[in-house]
């Protein structure tokens, strides 16, 4: 069985991916707090998710 661990492209910390992870799922790196997007499966490939401004000016 392959371990569902991937390396963060930003800080190279290990990121745990759920075995039920789906394409485009967002996971947060515990090391750098960046959001990582699952861009490919089998093998799983992570990429930095584009930053989303959550300030809607409310
Ligand atoms: Zn990281």
mmCIF file with all atom_site columns, N, CA and C and ligand atoms in Angstrom:
data_model
loop_
_atom_site.group_PDB
_atom_site.id
_atom_site.type_symbol
_atom_site.label_atom_id
_atom_site.label_alt_id
_atom_site.label_comp_id
_atom_site.label_asym_id
_atom_site.label_entity_id
_atom_site.label_seq_id
_atom_site.pdbx_PDB_ins_code
_atom_site.Cartn_x
_atom_site.Cartn_y
_atom_site.Cartn_z
_atom_site.occupancy
_atom_site.B_iso_or_equiv
_atom_site.pdbx_formal_charge
_atom_site.auth_seq_id
_atom_site.auth_comp_id
_atom_site.auth_asym_id
_atom_site.auth_atom_id
_atom_site.pdbx_PDB_model_num
ATOM   1   N  N   . UNK A 1 1  ? 0.852   -1.193 0.000   1.00 0.00 ? 1  UNK A N   1
ATOM   2   C  CA  . UNK A 1 1  ? 0.000   0.000  0.000   1.00 0.00 ? 1  UNK A CA  1
ATOM   3   C  C   . UNK A 1 1  ? 0.888   1.244  0.000   1.00 0.00 ? 1  UNK A C   1
ATOM   4   N  N   . UNK A 1 2  ? 0.505   2.179  -0.765  1.00 0.00 ? 2  UNK A N   1
ATOM   5   C  CA  . UNK A 1 2  ? 1.249   3.430  -0.791  1.00 0.00 ? 2  UNK A CA  1
ATOM   6   C  C   . UNK A 1 2  ? 0.745   4.334  0.317   1.00 0.00 ? 2  UNK A C   1
ATOM   7   N  N   . UNK A 1 3  ? 1.656   5.041  0.929   1.00 0.00 ? 3  UNK A N   1
ATOM   8   C  CA  . UNK A 1 3  ? 1.255   5.962  1.976   1.00 0.00 ? 3  UNK A CA  1
ATOM   9   C  C   . UNK A 1 3  ? 0.758   7.251  1.355   1.00 0.00 ? 3  UNK A C   1
ATOM   10  N  N   . UNK A 1 4  ? -0.341  7.746  1.856   1.00 0.00 ? 4  UNK A N   1
ATOM   11  C  CA  . UNK A 1 4  ? -0.916  8.957  1.279   1.00 0.00 ? 4  UNK A CA  1
ATOM   12  C  C   . UNK A 1 4  ? -0.213  10.212 1.757   1.00 0.00 ? 4  UNK A C   1
ATOM   13  N  N   . UNK A 1 5  ? 1.086   10.214 1.646   1.00 0.00 ? 5  UNK A N   1
ATOM   14  C  CA  . UNK A 1 5  ? 1.823   11.404 2.055   1.00 0.00 ? 5  UNK A CA  1
ATOM   15  C  C   . UNK A 1 5  ? 2.434   12.059 0.831   1.00 0.00 ? 5  UNK A C   1
ATOM   16  N  N   . UNK A 1 6  ? 2.324   13.355 0.792   1.00 0.00 ? 6  UNK A N   1
ATOM   17  C  CA  . UNK A 1 6  ? 2.895   14.111 -0.308  1.00 0.00 ? 6  UNK A CA  1
ATOM   18  C  C   . UNK A 1 6  ? 3.773   15.200 0.258   1.00 0.00 ? 6  UNK A C   1
ATOM   19  N  N   . UNK A 1 7  ? 4.613   15.724 -0.583  1.00 0.00 ? 7  UNK A N   1
ATOM   20  C  CA  . UNK A 1 7  ? 5.498   16.790 -0.143  1.00 0.00 ? 7  UNK A CA  1
ATOM   21  C  C   . UNK A 1 7  ? 4.952   18.134 -0.603  1.00 0.00 ? 7  UNK A C   1
ATOM   22  N  N   . UNK A 1 8  ? 4.903   19.054 0.338   1.00 0.00 ? 8  UNK A N   1
ATOM   23  C  CA  . UNK A 1 8  ? 4.427   20.392 0.021   1.00 0.00 ? 8  UNK A CA  1
ATOM   24  C  C   . UNK A 1 8  ? 5.373   21.050 -0.982  1.00 0.00 ? 8  UNK A C   1
ATOM   25  N  N   . UNK A 1 9  ? 4.852   21.577 -2.080  1.00 0.00 ? 9  UNK A N   1
ATOM   26  C  CA  . UNK A 1 9  ? 5.719   22.220 -3.071  1.00 0.00 ? 9  UNK A CA  1
ATOM   27  C  C   . UNK A 1 9  ? 6.301   23.540 -2.564  1.00 0.00 ? 9  UNK A C   1
ATOM   28  N  N   . UNK A 1 10 ? 5.758   24.039 -1.475  1.00 0.00 ? 10 UNK A N   1
ATOM   29  C  CA  . UNK A 1 10 ? 6.223   25.325 -0.962  1.00 0.00 ? 10 UNK A CA  1
ATOM   30  C  C   . UNK A 1 10 ? 7.317   25.158 0.092   1.00 0.00 ? 10 UNK A C   1
ATOM   31  N  N   . UNK A 1 11 ? 7.052   24.318 1.080   1.00 0.00 ? 11 UNK A N   1
ATOM   32  C  CA  . UNK A 1 11 ? 8.010   24.211 2.185   1.00 0.00 ? 11 UNK A CA  1
ATOM   33  C  C   . UNK A 1 11 ? 8.604   22.811 2.311   1.00 0.00 ? 11 UNK A C   1
ATOM   34  N  N   . UNK A 1 12 ? 8.179   21.903 1.444   1.00 0.00 ? 12 UNK A N   1
ATOM   35  C  CA  . UNK A 1 12 ? 8.693   20.537 1.421   1.00 0.00 ? 12 UNK A CA  1
ATOM   36  C  C   . UNK A 1 12 ? 8.371   19.767 2.692   1.00 0.00 ? 12 UNK A C   1
ATOM   37  N  N   . UNK A 1 13 ? 7.437   20.258 3.435   1.00 0.00 ? 13 UNK A N   1
ATOM   38  C  CA  . UNK A 1 13 ? 6.950   19.502 4.569   1.00 0.00 ? 13 UNK A CA  1
ATOM   39  C  C   . UNK A 1 13 ? 6.041   18.385 4.041   1.00 0.00 ? 13 UNK A C   1
ATOM   40  N  N   . UNK A 1 14 ? 5.815   17.397 4.873   1.00 0.00 ? 14 UNK A N   1
ATOM   41  C  CA  . UNK A 1 14 ? 4.938   16.324 4.427   1.00 0.00 ? 14 UNK A CA  1
ATOM   42  C  C   . UNK A 1 14 ? 3.484   16.695 4.653   1.00 0.00 ? 14 UNK A C   1
ATOM   43  N  N   . UNK A 1 15 ? 2.680   16.416 3.672   1.00 0.00 ? 15 UNK A N   1
ATOM   44  C  CA  . UNK A 1 15 ? 1.258   16.730 3.747   1.00 0.00 ? 15 UNK A CA  1
ATOM   45  C  C   . UNK A 1 15 ? 0.479   15.431 3.621   1.00 0.00 ? 15 UNK A C   1
ATOM   46  N  N   . UNK A 1 16 ? -0.396  15.214 4.564   1.00 0.00 ? 16 UNK A N   1
ATOM   47  C  CA  . UNK A 1 16 ? -1.183  13.983 4.526   1.00 0.00 ? 16 UNK A CA  1
ATOM   48  C  C   . UNK A 1 16 ? -2.402  14.179 3.629   1.00 0.00 ? 16 UNK A C   1
ATOM   49  N  N   . UNK A 1 17 ? -2.550  13.279 2.701   1.00 0.00 ? 17 UNK A N   1
ATOM   50  C  CA  . UNK A 1 17 ? -3.682  13.348 1.785   1.00 0.00 ? 17 UNK A CA  1
ATOM   51  C  C   . UNK A 1 17 ? -4.649  12.228 2.126   1.00 0.00 ? 17 UNK A C   1
ATOM   52  N  N   . UNK A 1 18 ? -5.885  12.561 2.237   1.00 0.00 ? 18 UNK A N   1
ATOM   53  C  CA  . UNK A 1 18 ? -6.894  11.549 2.488   1.00 0.00 ? 18 UNK A CA  1
ATOM   54  C  C   . UNK A 1 18 ? -6.931  10.566 1.329   1.00 0.00 ? 18 UNK A C   1
ATOM   55  N  N   . UNK A 1 19 ? -7.113  9.306  1.650   1.00 0.00 ? 19 UNK A N   1
ATOM   56  C  CA  . UNK A 1 19 ? -7.212  8.312  0.581   1.00 0.00 ? 19 UNK A CA  1
ATOM   57  C  C   . UNK A 1 19 ? -8.458  8.536  -0.254  1.00 0.00 ? 19 UNK A C   1
ATOM   58  N  N   . UNK A 1 20 ? -9.382  9.286  0.299   1.00 0.00 ? 20 UNK A N   1
ATOM   59  C  CA  . UNK A 1 20 ? -10.602 9.607  -0.428  1.00 0.00 ? 20 UNK A CA  1
ATOM   60  C  C   . UNK A 1 20 ? -10.488 10.950 -1.130  1.00 0.00 ? 20 UNK A C   1
ATOM   61  N  N   . UNK A 1 21 ? -9.269  11.464 -1.191  1.00 0.00 ? 21 UNK A N   1
ATOM   62  C  CA  . UNK A 1 21 ? -9.073  12.771 -1.816  1.00 0.00 ? 21 UNK A CA  1
ATOM   63  C  C   . UNK A 1 21 ? -9.521  12.734 -3.270  1.00 0.00 ? 21 UNK A C   1
ATOM   64  N  N   . UNK A 1 22 ? -10.121 13.819 -3.666  1.00 0.00 ? 22 UNK A N   1
ATOM   65  C  CA  . UNK A 1 22 ? -10.586 13.901 -5.038  1.00 0.00 ? 22 UNK A CA  1
ATOM   66  C  C   . UNK A 1 22 ? -9.859  15.019 -5.762  1.00 0.00 ? 22 UNK A C   1
ATOM   67  N  N   . UNK A 1 23 ? -9.972  15.004 -7.062  1.00 0.00 ? 23 UNK A N   1
ATOM   68  C  CA  . UNK A 1 23 ? -9.338  16.029 -7.867  1.00 0.00 ? 23 UNK A CA  1
ATOM   69  C  C   . UNK A 1 23 ? -9.865  17.407 -7.460  1.00 0.00 ? 23 UNK A C   1
ATOM   70  N  N   . UNK A 1 24 ? -8.962  18.339 -7.418  1.00 0.00 ? 24 UNK A N   1
ATOM   71  C  CA  . UNK A 1 24 ? -9.274  19.740 -7.073  1.00 0.00 ? 24 UNK A CA  1
ATOM   72  C  C   . UNK A 1 24 ? -9.606  19.934 -5.601  1.00 0.00 ? 24 UNK A C   1
ATOM   73  N  N   . UNK A 1 25 ? -9.399  18.891 -4.803  1.00 0.00 ? 25 UNK A N   1
ATOM   74  C  CA  . UNK A 1 25 ? -9.619  19.050 -3.381  1.00 0.00 ? 25 UNK A CA  1
ATOM   75  C  C   . UNK A 1 25 ? -8.517  19.928 -2.794  1.00 0.00 ? 25 UNK A C   1
ATOM   76  N  N   . UNK A 1 26 ? -8.895  20.725 -1.827  1.00 0.00 ? 26 UNK A N   1
ATOM   77  C  CA  . UNK A 1 26 ? -7.944  21.626 -1.192  1.00 0.00 ? 26 UNK A CA  1
ATOM   78  C  C   . UNK A 1 26 ? -7.531  21.058 0.159   1.00 0.00 ? 26 UNK A C   1
ATOM   79  N  N   . UNK A 1 27 ? -6.237  20.971 0.358   1.00 0.00 ? 27 UNK A N   1
ATOM   80  C  CA  . UNK A 1 27 ? -5.723  20.567 1.657   1.00 0.00 ? 27 UNK A CA  1
ATOM   81  C  C   . UNK A 1 27 ? -4.801  21.668 2.155   1.00 0.00 ? 27 UNK A C   1
ATOM   82  N  N   . UNK A 1 28 ? -4.711  21.770 3.473   1.00 0.00 ? 28 UNK A N   1
ATOM   83  C  CA  . UNK A 1 28 ? -3.848  22.808 4.029   1.00 0.00 ? 28 UNK A CA  1
ATOM   84  C  C   . UNK A 1 28 ? -2.569  22.177 4.538   1.00 0.00 ? 28 UNK A C   1
ATOM   85  N  N   . UNK A 1 29 ? -1.464  22.782 4.179   1.00 0.00 ? 29 UNK A N   1
ATOM   86  C  CA  . UNK A 1 29 ? -0.172  22.312 4.666   1.00 0.00 ? 29 UNK A CA  1
ATOM   87  C  C   . UNK A 1 29 ? -0.007  22.774 6.105   1.00 0.00 ? 29 UNK A C   1
ATOM   88  N  N   . UNK A 1 30 ? 0.339   21.813 6.965   1.00 0.00 ? 30 UNK A N   1
ATOM   89  C  CA  . UNK A 1 30 ? 0.511   22.161 8.376   1.00 0.00 ? 30 UNK A CA  1
ATOM   90  C  C   . UNK A 1 30 ? 1.796   22.941 8.602   1.00 0.00 ? 30 UNK A C   1
ATOM   91  N  N   . UNK A 1 31 ? 2.710   22.850 7.657   1.00 0.00 ? 31 UNK A N   1
ATOM   92  C  CA  . UNK A 1 31 ? 4.004   23.505 7.820   1.00 0.00 ? 31 UNK A CA  1
ATOM   93  C  C   . UNK A 1 31 ? 3.949   24.984 7.484   1.00 0.00 ? 31 UNK A C   1
ATOM   94  N  N   . UNK A 1 32 ? 3.410   25.325 6.318   1.00 0.00 ? 32 UNK A N   1
ATOM   95  C  CA  . UNK A 1 32 ? 3.444   26.714 5.863   1.00 0.00 ? 32 UNK A CA  1
ATOM   96  C  C   . UNK A 1 32 ? 2.055   27.326 5.786   1.00 0.00 ? 32 UNK A C   1
ATOM   97  N  N   . UNK A 1 33 ? 1.045   26.540 6.101   1.00 0.00 ? 33 UNK A N   1
ATOM   98  C  CA  . UNK A 1 33 ? -0.340  27.026 6.135   1.00 0.00 ? 33 UNK A CA  1
ATOM   99  C  C   . UNK A 1 33 ? -0.873  27.414 4.762   1.00 0.00 ? 33 UNK A C   1
ATOM   100 N  N   . UNK A 1 34 ? -0.147  27.046 3.735   1.00 0.00 ? 34 UNK A N   1
ATOM   101 C  CA  . UNK A 1 34 ? -0.651  27.326 2.399   1.00 0.00 ? 34 UNK A CA  1
ATOM   102 C  C   . UNK A 1 34 ? -1.713  26.309 2.020   1.00 0.00 ? 34 UNK A C   1
ATOM   103 N  N   . UNK A 1 35 ? -2.605  26.722 1.179   1.00 0.00 ? 35 UNK A N   1
ATOM   104 C  CA  . UNK A 1 35 ? -3.598  25.792 0.677   1.00 0.00 ? 35 UNK A CA  1
ATOM   105 C  C   . UNK A 1 35 ? -3.053  25.122 -0.578  1.00 0.00 ? 35 UNK A C   1
ATOM   106 N  N   . UNK A 1 36 ? -3.177  23.816 -0.598  1.00 0.00 ? 36 UNK A N   1
ATOM   107 C  CA  . UNK A 1 36 ? -2.660  23.039 -1.716  1.00 0.00 ? 36 UNK A CA  1
ATOM   108 C  C   . UNK A 1 36 ? -3.816  22.339 -2.410  1.00 0.00 ? 36 UNK A C   1
ATOM   109 N  N   . UNK A 1 37 ? -3.758  22.365 -3.719  1.00 0.00 ? 37 UNK A N   1
ATOM   110 C  CA  . UNK A 1 37 ? -4.828  21.748 -4.493  1.00 0.00 ? 37 UNK A CA  1
ATOM   111 C  C   . UNK A 1 37 ? -4.335  20.436 -5.094  1.00 0.00 ? 37 UNK A C   1
ATOM   112 N  N   . UNK A 1 38 ? -5.189  19.432 -5.028  1.00 0.00 ? 38 UNK A N   1
ATOM   113 C  CA  . UNK A 1 38 ? -4.881  18.157 -5.667  1.00 0.00 ? 38 UNK A CA  1
ATOM   114 C  C   . UNK A 1 38 ? -5.133  18.328 -7.164  1.00 0.00 ? 38 UNK A C   1
ATOM   115 N  N   . UNK A 1 39 ? -4.049  18.350 -7.923  1.00 0.00 ? 39 UNK A N   1
ATOM   116 C  CA  . UNK A 1 39 ? -4.183  18.604 -9.360  1.00 0.00 ? 39 UNK A CA  1
ATOM   117 C  C   . UNK A 1 39 ? -4.094  17.326 -10.187 1.00 0.00 ? 39 UNK A C   1
ATOM   118 N  N   . UNK A 1 40 ? -3.711  16.226 -9.544  1.00 0.00 ? 40 UNK A N   1
ATOM   119 C  CA  . UNK A 1 40 ? -3.662  14.956 -10.259 1.00 0.00 ? 40 UNK A CA  1
ATOM   120 C  C   . UNK A 1 40 ? -3.755  13.815 -9.261  1.00 0.00 ? 40 UNK A C   1
ATOM   121 N  N   . UNK A 1 41 ? -4.271  12.705 -9.714  1.00 0.00 ? 41 UNK A N   1
ATOM   122 C  CA  . UNK A 1 41 ? -4.388  11.525 -8.866  1.00 0.00 ? 41 UNK A CA  1
ATOM   123 C  C   . UNK A 1 41 ? -3.644  10.358 -9.512  1.00 0.00 ? 41 UNK A C   1
ATOM   124 N  N   . UNK A 1 42 ? -3.163  9.460  -8.636  1.00 0.00 ? 42 UNK A N   1
ATOM   125 C  CA  . UNK A 1 42 ? -2.482  8.248  -9.130  1.00 0.00 ? 42 UNK A CA  1
ATOM   126 C  C   . UNK A 1 42 ? -1.380  8.551  -10.104 1.00 0.00 ? 42 UNK A C   1
ATOM   127 N  N   . UNK A 1 43 ? -0.277  9.100  -9.713  1.00 0.00 ? 43 UNK A N   1
ATOM   128 C  CA  . UNK A 1 43 ? 0.000   9.500  -8.337  1.00 0.00 ? 43 UNK A CA  1
ATOM   129 C  C   . UNK A 1 43 ? -0.558  10.887 -8.031  1.00 0.00 ? 43 UNK A C   1
ATOM   130 N  N   . UNK A 1 44 ? -0.756  11.115 -6.753  1.00 0.00 ? 44 UNK A N   1
ATOM   131 C  CA  . UNK A 1 44 ? -1.283  12.406 -6.336  1.00 0.00 ? 44 UNK A CA  1
ATOM   132 C  C   . UNK A 1 44 ? -0.236  13.494 -6.533  1.00 0.00 ? 44 UNK A C   1
ATOM   133 N  N   . UNK A 1 45 ? -0.670  14.593 -7.108  1.00 0.00 ? 45 UNK A N   1
ATOM   134 C  CA  . UNK A 1 45 ? 0.214   15.735 -7.297  1.00 0.00 ? 45 UNK A CA  1
ATOM   135 C  C   . UNK A 1 45 ? -0.436  16.949 -6.662  1.00 0.00 ? 45 UNK A C   1
ATOM   136 N  N   . UNK A 1 46 ? 0.360   17.662 -5.889  1.00 0.00 ? 46 UNK A N   1
ATOM   137 C  CA  . UNK A 1 46 ? -0.147  18.858 -5.232  1.00 0.00 ? 46 UNK A CA  1
ATOM   138 C  C   . UNK A 1 46 ? 0.436   20.097 -5.884  1.00 0.00 ? 46 UNK A C   1
ATOM   139 N  N   . UNK A 1 47 ? -0.370  21.149 -5.896  1.00 0.00 ? 47 UNK A N   1
ATOM   140 C  CA  . UNK A 1 47 ? 0.113   22.437 -6.376  1.00 0.00 ? 47 UNK A CA  1
ATOM   141 C  C   . UNK A 1 47 ? -0.458  23.502 -5.462  1.00 0.00 ? 47 UNK A C   1
ATOM   142 N  N   . UNK A 1 48 ? 0.246   24.599 -5.380  1.00 0.00 ? 48 UNK A N   1
ATOM   143 C  CA  . UNK A 1 48 ? -0.260  25.704 -4.567  1.00 0.00 ? 48 UNK A CA  1
ATOM   144 C  C   . UNK A 1 48 ? -1.591  26.187 -5.130  1.00 0.00 ? 48 UNK A C   1
ATOM   145 N  N   . UNK A 1 49 ? -2.565  26.276 -4.266  1.00 0.00 ? 49 UNK A N   1
ATOM   146 C  CA  . UNK A 1 49 ? -3.854  26.786 -4.710  1.00 0.00 ? 49 UNK A CA  1
ATOM   147 C  C   . UNK A 1 49 ? -3.747  28.300 -4.840  1.00 0.00 ? 49 UNK A C   1
ATOM   148 N  N   . UNK A 1 50 ? -4.432  28.866 -5.821  1.00 0.00 ? 50 UNK A N   1
ATOM   149 C  CA  . UNK A 1 50 ? -4.411  30.320 -5.953  1.00 0.00 ? 50 UNK A CA  1
ATOM   150 C  C   . UNK A 1 50 ? -5.016  30.968 -4.726  1.00 0.00 ? 50 UNK A C   1
ATOM   151 N  N   . UNK A 1 51 ? -4.387  32.026 -4.290  1.00 0.00 ? 51 UNK A N   1
ATOM   152 C  CA  . UNK A 1 51 ? -4.889  32.700 -3.097  1.00 0.00 ? 51 UNK A CA  1
ATOM   153 C  C   . UNK A 1 51 ? -6.246  33.341 -3.386  1.00 0.00 ? 51 UNK A C   1
ATOM   154 N  N   . UNK A 1 52 ? -7.123  33.138 -2.455  1.00 0.00 ? 52 UNK A N   1
ATOM   155 C  CA  . UNK A 1 52 ? -8.457  33.695 -2.612  1.00 0.00 ? 52 UNK A CA  1
ATOM   156 C  C   . UNK A 1 52 ? -8.681  34.727 -1.521  1.00 0.00 ? 52 UNK A C   1
ATOM   157 N  N   . UNK A 1 53 ? -8.994  35.899 -1.933  1.00 0.00 ? 53 UNK A N   1
ATOM   158 C  CA  . UNK A 1 53 ? -9.298  36.936 -0.949  1.00 0.00 ? 53 UNK A CA  1
ATOM   159 C  C   . UNK A 1 53 ? -10.664 36.665 -0.349  1.00 0.00 ? 53 UNK A C   1
ATOM   160 N  N   . UNK A 1 54 ? -10.677 36.527 0.951   1.00 0.00 ? 54 UNK A N   1
ATOM   161 C  CA  . UNK A 1 54 ? -11.958 36.262 1.588   1.00 0.00 ? 54 UNK A CA  1
ATOM   162 C  C   . UNK A 1 54 ? -12.600 37.531 2.123   1.00 0.00 ? 54 UNK A C   1
ATOM   163 N  N   . UNK A 1 55 ? -11.975 38.634 1.834   1.00 0.00 ? 55 UNK A N   1
ATOM   164 C  CA  . UNK A 1 55 ? -12.539 39.913 2.263   1.00 0.00 ? 55 UNK A CA  1
ATOM   165 C  C   . UNK A 1 55 ? -13.516 40.410 1.208   1.00 0.00 ? 55 UNK A C   1
ATOM   166 N  N   . UNK A 1 56 ? -14.733 40.307 1.512   1.00 0.00 ? 56 UNK A N   1
ATOM   167 C  CA  . UNK A 1 56 ? -15.772 40.718 0.563   1.00 0.00 ? 56 UNK A CA  1
ATOM   168 C  C   . UNK A 1 56 ? -16.248 42.136 0.860   1.00 0.00 ? 56 UNK A C   1
ATOM   169 N  N   . UNK A 1 57 ? -15.507 42.837 1.695   1.00 0.00 ? 57 UNK A N   1
ATOM   170 C  CA  . UNK A 1 57 ? -15.821 44.232 1.943   1.00 0.00 ? 57 UNK A CA  1
ATOM   171 C  C   . UNK A 1 57 ? -17.057 44.442 2.814   1.00 0.00 ? 57 UNK A C   1
ATOM   172 N  N   . UNK A 1 58 ? -17.358 43.419 3.619   1.00 0.00 ? 58 UNK A N   1
ATOM   173 C  CA  . UNK A 1 58 ? -18.541 43.562 4.458   1.00 0.00 ? 58 UNK A CA  1
ATOM   174 C  C   . UNK A 1 58 ? -18.210 44.391 5.677   1.00 0.00 ? 58 UNK A C   1
HETATM 175 ZN ZN1 . LIG B 2 .  ? 3.987   23.747 3.169   1.00 0.00 ? 1  LIG B ZN1 1
#
